[in-house]
């Protein structure tokens, strides 16, 4: 899989202490096998990934976990019967501390 990287800094709003929803839109390359999205505090720090989200398209699996001090957490996996019928994936209950 070739890496296509896109970095964006999410805007902050001093009236709210956390983001409750993020919408990401994109177009996959032809015949993709997988794609992933990482939420990080700093794009230059690869030892800490606040939230990692990967979709394996052939197996229709969604994998979620995080990385702290270079160590990956146990992953949570879901199988979705047809992931692209309604590609609106919601991750509920994932909160992180703002250091």
PDB file of C-alpha atoms in Angstrom:
ATOM      1  CA  UNK A   1       0.000   0.000   0.000  1.00  0.00           C
ATOM      2  CA  UNK A   2       1.376   3.372  -0.910  1.00  0.00           C
ATOM      3  CA  UNK A   3       1.208   6.056   1.732  1.00  0.00           C
ATOM      4  CA  UNK A   4      -0.829   9.112   0.857  1.00  0.00           C
ATOM      5  CA  UNK A   5      -0.438  11.470   3.780  1.00  0.00           C
ATOM      6  CA  UNK A   6      -2.570  14.455   4.538  1.00  0.00           C
ATOM      7  CA  UNK A   7      -2.148  16.508   7.686  1.00  0.00           C
ATOM      8  CA  UNK A   8      -4.666  18.996   9.000  1.00  0.00           C
ATOM      9  CA  UNK A   9      -4.789  20.867  12.299  1.00  0.00           C
ATOM     10  CA  UNK A  10      -8.262  20.853  13.765  1.00  0.00           C
ATOM     11  CA  UNK A  11      -9.521  24.261  14.847  1.00  0.00           C
ATOM     12  CA  UNK A  12     -10.113  24.843  18.526  1.00  0.00           C
ATOM     13  CA  UNK A  13     -12.985  26.606  20.182  1.00  0.00           C
ATOM     14  CA  UNK A  14     -12.360  27.989  23.687  1.00  0.00           C
ATOM     15  CA  UNK A  15     -16.059  27.544  24.516  1.00  0.00           C
ATOM     16  CA  UNK A  16     -15.732  23.742  24.343  1.00  0.00           C
ATOM     17  CA  UNK A  17     -13.273  21.490  26.144  1.00  0.00           C
ATOM     18  CA  UNK A  18     -13.391  18.676  23.550  1.00  0.00           C
ATOM     19  CA  UNK A  19     -14.416  17.806  20.021  1.00  0.00           C
ATOM     20  CA  UNK A  20     -17.493  15.573  19.894  1.00  0.00           C
ATOM     21  CA  UNK A  21     -17.658  14.856  16.163  1.00  0.00           C
ATOM     22  CA  UNK A  22     -15.252  14.936  13.240  1.00  0.00           C
ATOM     23  CA  UNK A  23     -16.363  14.356   9.639  1.00  0.00           C
ATOM     24  CA  UNK A  24     -13.765  13.165   7.134  1.00  0.00           C
ATOM     25  CA  UNK A  25     -14.464  12.919   3.426  1.00  0.00           C
ATOM     26  CA  UNK A  26     -12.229  11.486   0.776  1.00  0.00           C
ATOM     27  CA  UNK A  27     -12.005   9.384  -2.342  1.00  0.00           C
ATOM     28  CA  UNK A  28     -10.147   6.090  -2.328  1.00  0.00           C
ATOM     29  CA  UNK A  29      -7.748   5.149  -5.078  1.00  0.00           C
ATOM     30  CA  UNK A  30      -8.852   2.429  -7.514  1.00  0.00           C
ATOM     31  CA  UNK A  31      -9.063  -1.054  -5.943  1.00  0.00           C
ATOM     32  CA  UNK A  32      -7.834  -0.096  -2.468  1.00  0.00           C
ATOM     33  CA  UNK A  33      -6.956  -2.814   0.037  1.00  0.00           C
ATOM     34  CA  UNK A  34      -6.977  -0.670   3.168  1.00  0.00           C
ATOM     35  CA  UNK A  35      -6.781   2.817   4.547  1.00  0.00           C
ATOM     36  CA  UNK A  36      -6.106   4.283   7.961  1.00  0.00           C
ATOM     37  CA  UNK A  37      -6.580   7.508   9.870  1.00  0.00           C
ATOM     38  CA  UNK A  38      -4.504   8.612  12.854  1.00  0.00           C
ATOM     39  CA  UNK A  39      -5.317  11.343  15.346  1.00  0.00           C
ATOM     40  CA  UNK A  40      -2.141  12.680  16.958  1.00  0.00           C
ATOM     41  CA  UNK A  41      -1.108  15.616  19.115  1.00  0.00           C
ATOM     42  CA  UNK A  42       1.991  16.164  16.962  1.00  0.00           C
ATOM     43  CA  UNK A  43       2.548  14.795  13.428  1.00  0.00           C
ATOM     44  CA  UNK A  44       6.286  14.512  14.145  1.00  0.00           C
ATOM     45  CA  UNK A  45       5.812  12.189  17.152  1.00  0.00           C
ATOM     46  CA  UNK A  46       5.233   8.615  15.961  1.00  0.00           C
ATOM     47  CA  UNK A  47       5.445   7.084  19.461  1.00  0.00           C
ATOM     48  CA  UNK A  48       2.044   8.438  20.488  1.00  0.00           C
ATOM     49  CA  UNK A  49      -1.085   8.036  18.380  1.00  0.00           C
ATOM     50  CA  UNK A  50      -4.171   9.128  20.292  1.00  0.00           C
ATOM     51  CA  UNK A  51      -6.536   7.179  18.023  1.00  0.00           C
ATOM     52  CA  UNK A  52      -5.754   4.791  15.134  1.00  0.00           C
ATOM     53  CA  UNK A  53      -8.521   3.700  12.799  1.00  0.00           C
ATOM     54  CA  UNK A  54      -7.865   1.235   9.940  1.00  0.00           C
ATOM     55  CA  UNK A  55     -10.272  -0.279   7.443  1.00  0.00           C
ATOM     56  CA  UNK A  56      -9.301  -3.513   5.685  1.00  0.00           C
ATOM     57  CA  UNK A  57     -11.540  -3.510   2.631  1.00  0.00           C
ATOM     58  CA  UNK A  58     -11.311  -7.160   1.405  1.00  0.00           C
ATOM     59  CA  UNK A  59     -12.143  -8.560   4.868  1.00  0.00           C
ATOM     60  CA  UNK A  60     -14.604  -5.717   5.686  1.00  0.00           C
ATOM     61  CA  UNK A  61     -12.875  -5.238   9.072  1.00  0.00           C
ATOM     62  CA  UNK A  62     -12.533  -2.058  11.065  1.00  0.00           C
ATOM     63  CA  UNK A  63      -9.603  -2.009  13.482  1.00  0.00           C
ATOM     64  CA  UNK A  64      -9.280   0.606  16.239  1.00  0.00           C
ATOM     65  CA  UNK A  65      -6.545   1.150  18.824  1.00  0.00           C
ATOM     66  CA  UNK A  66      -3.953   3.659  20.040  1.00  0.00           C
ATOM     67  CA  UNK A  67      -0.201   3.880  20.606  1.00  0.00           C
ATOM     68  CA  UNK A  68       1.365   5.200  23.817  1.00  0.00           C
ATOM     69  CA  UNK A  69       5.125   5.587  24.358  1.00  0.00           C
ATOM     70  CA  UNK A  70       5.782   3.394  21.303  1.00  0.00           C
ATOM     71  CA  UNK A  71       3.532   0.532  22.476  1.00  0.00           C
ATOM     72  CA  UNK A  72       0.318  -0.363  20.630  1.00  0.00           C
ATOM     73  CA  UNK A  73      -2.763  -1.100  22.718  1.00  0.00           C
ATOM     74  CA  UNK A  74      -4.861  -4.194  22.139  1.00  0.00           C
ATOM     75  CA  UNK A  75      -6.954  -3.639  19.032  1.00  0.00           C
ATOM     76  CA  UNK A  76     -10.705  -3.719  18.803  1.00  0.00           C
ATOM     77  CA  UNK A  77     -12.009  -5.264  15.567  1.00  0.00           C
ATOM     78  CA  UNK A  78     -15.437  -5.247  13.968  1.00  0.00           C
ATOM     79  CA  UNK A  79     -16.626  -6.933  10.796  1.00  0.00           C
ATOM     80  CA  UNK A  80     -19.135  -4.951   8.766  1.00  0.00           C
ATOM     81  CA  UNK A  81     -21.187  -6.803   6.141  1.00  0.00           C
ATOM     82  CA  UNK A  82     -20.978  -4.054   3.526  1.00  0.00           C
ATOM     83  CA  UNK A  83     -18.876  -1.210   4.781  1.00  0.00           C
ATOM     84  CA  UNK A  84     -19.610   1.090   1.846  1.00  0.00           C
ATOM     85  CA  UNK A  85     -23.418   0.863   1.854  1.00  0.00           C
ATOM     86  CA  UNK A  86     -23.529   3.697   4.357  1.00  0.00           C
ATOM     87  CA  UNK A  87     -19.992   4.726   5.130  1.00  0.00           C
ATOM     88  CA  UNK A  88     -20.717   6.714   8.246  1.00  0.00           C
ATOM     89  CA  UNK A  89     -18.635   5.122  10.951  1.00  0.00           C
ATOM     90  CA  UNK A  90     -19.098   6.456  14.437  1.00  0.00           C
ATOM     91  CA  UNK A  91     -16.613   5.953  17.205  1.00  0.00           C
ATOM     92  CA  UNK A  92     -18.405   6.492  20.483  1.00  0.00           C
ATOM     93  CA  UNK A  93     -16.900   6.627  23.920  1.00  0.00           C
ATOM     94  CA  UNK A  94     -13.345   7.434  22.919  1.00  0.00           C
ATOM     95  CA  UNK A  95     -11.998  10.247  25.073  1.00  0.00           C
ATOM     96  CA  UNK A  96      -8.455  11.297  25.734  1.00  0.00           C
ATOM     97  CA  UNK A  97      -6.752  13.581  28.212  1.00  0.00           C
ATOM     98  CA  UNK A  98      -5.413  16.885  27.012  1.00  0.00           C
ATOM     99  CA  UNK A  99      -1.920  17.161  28.475  1.00  0.00           C
TER     100      UNK A  99
END
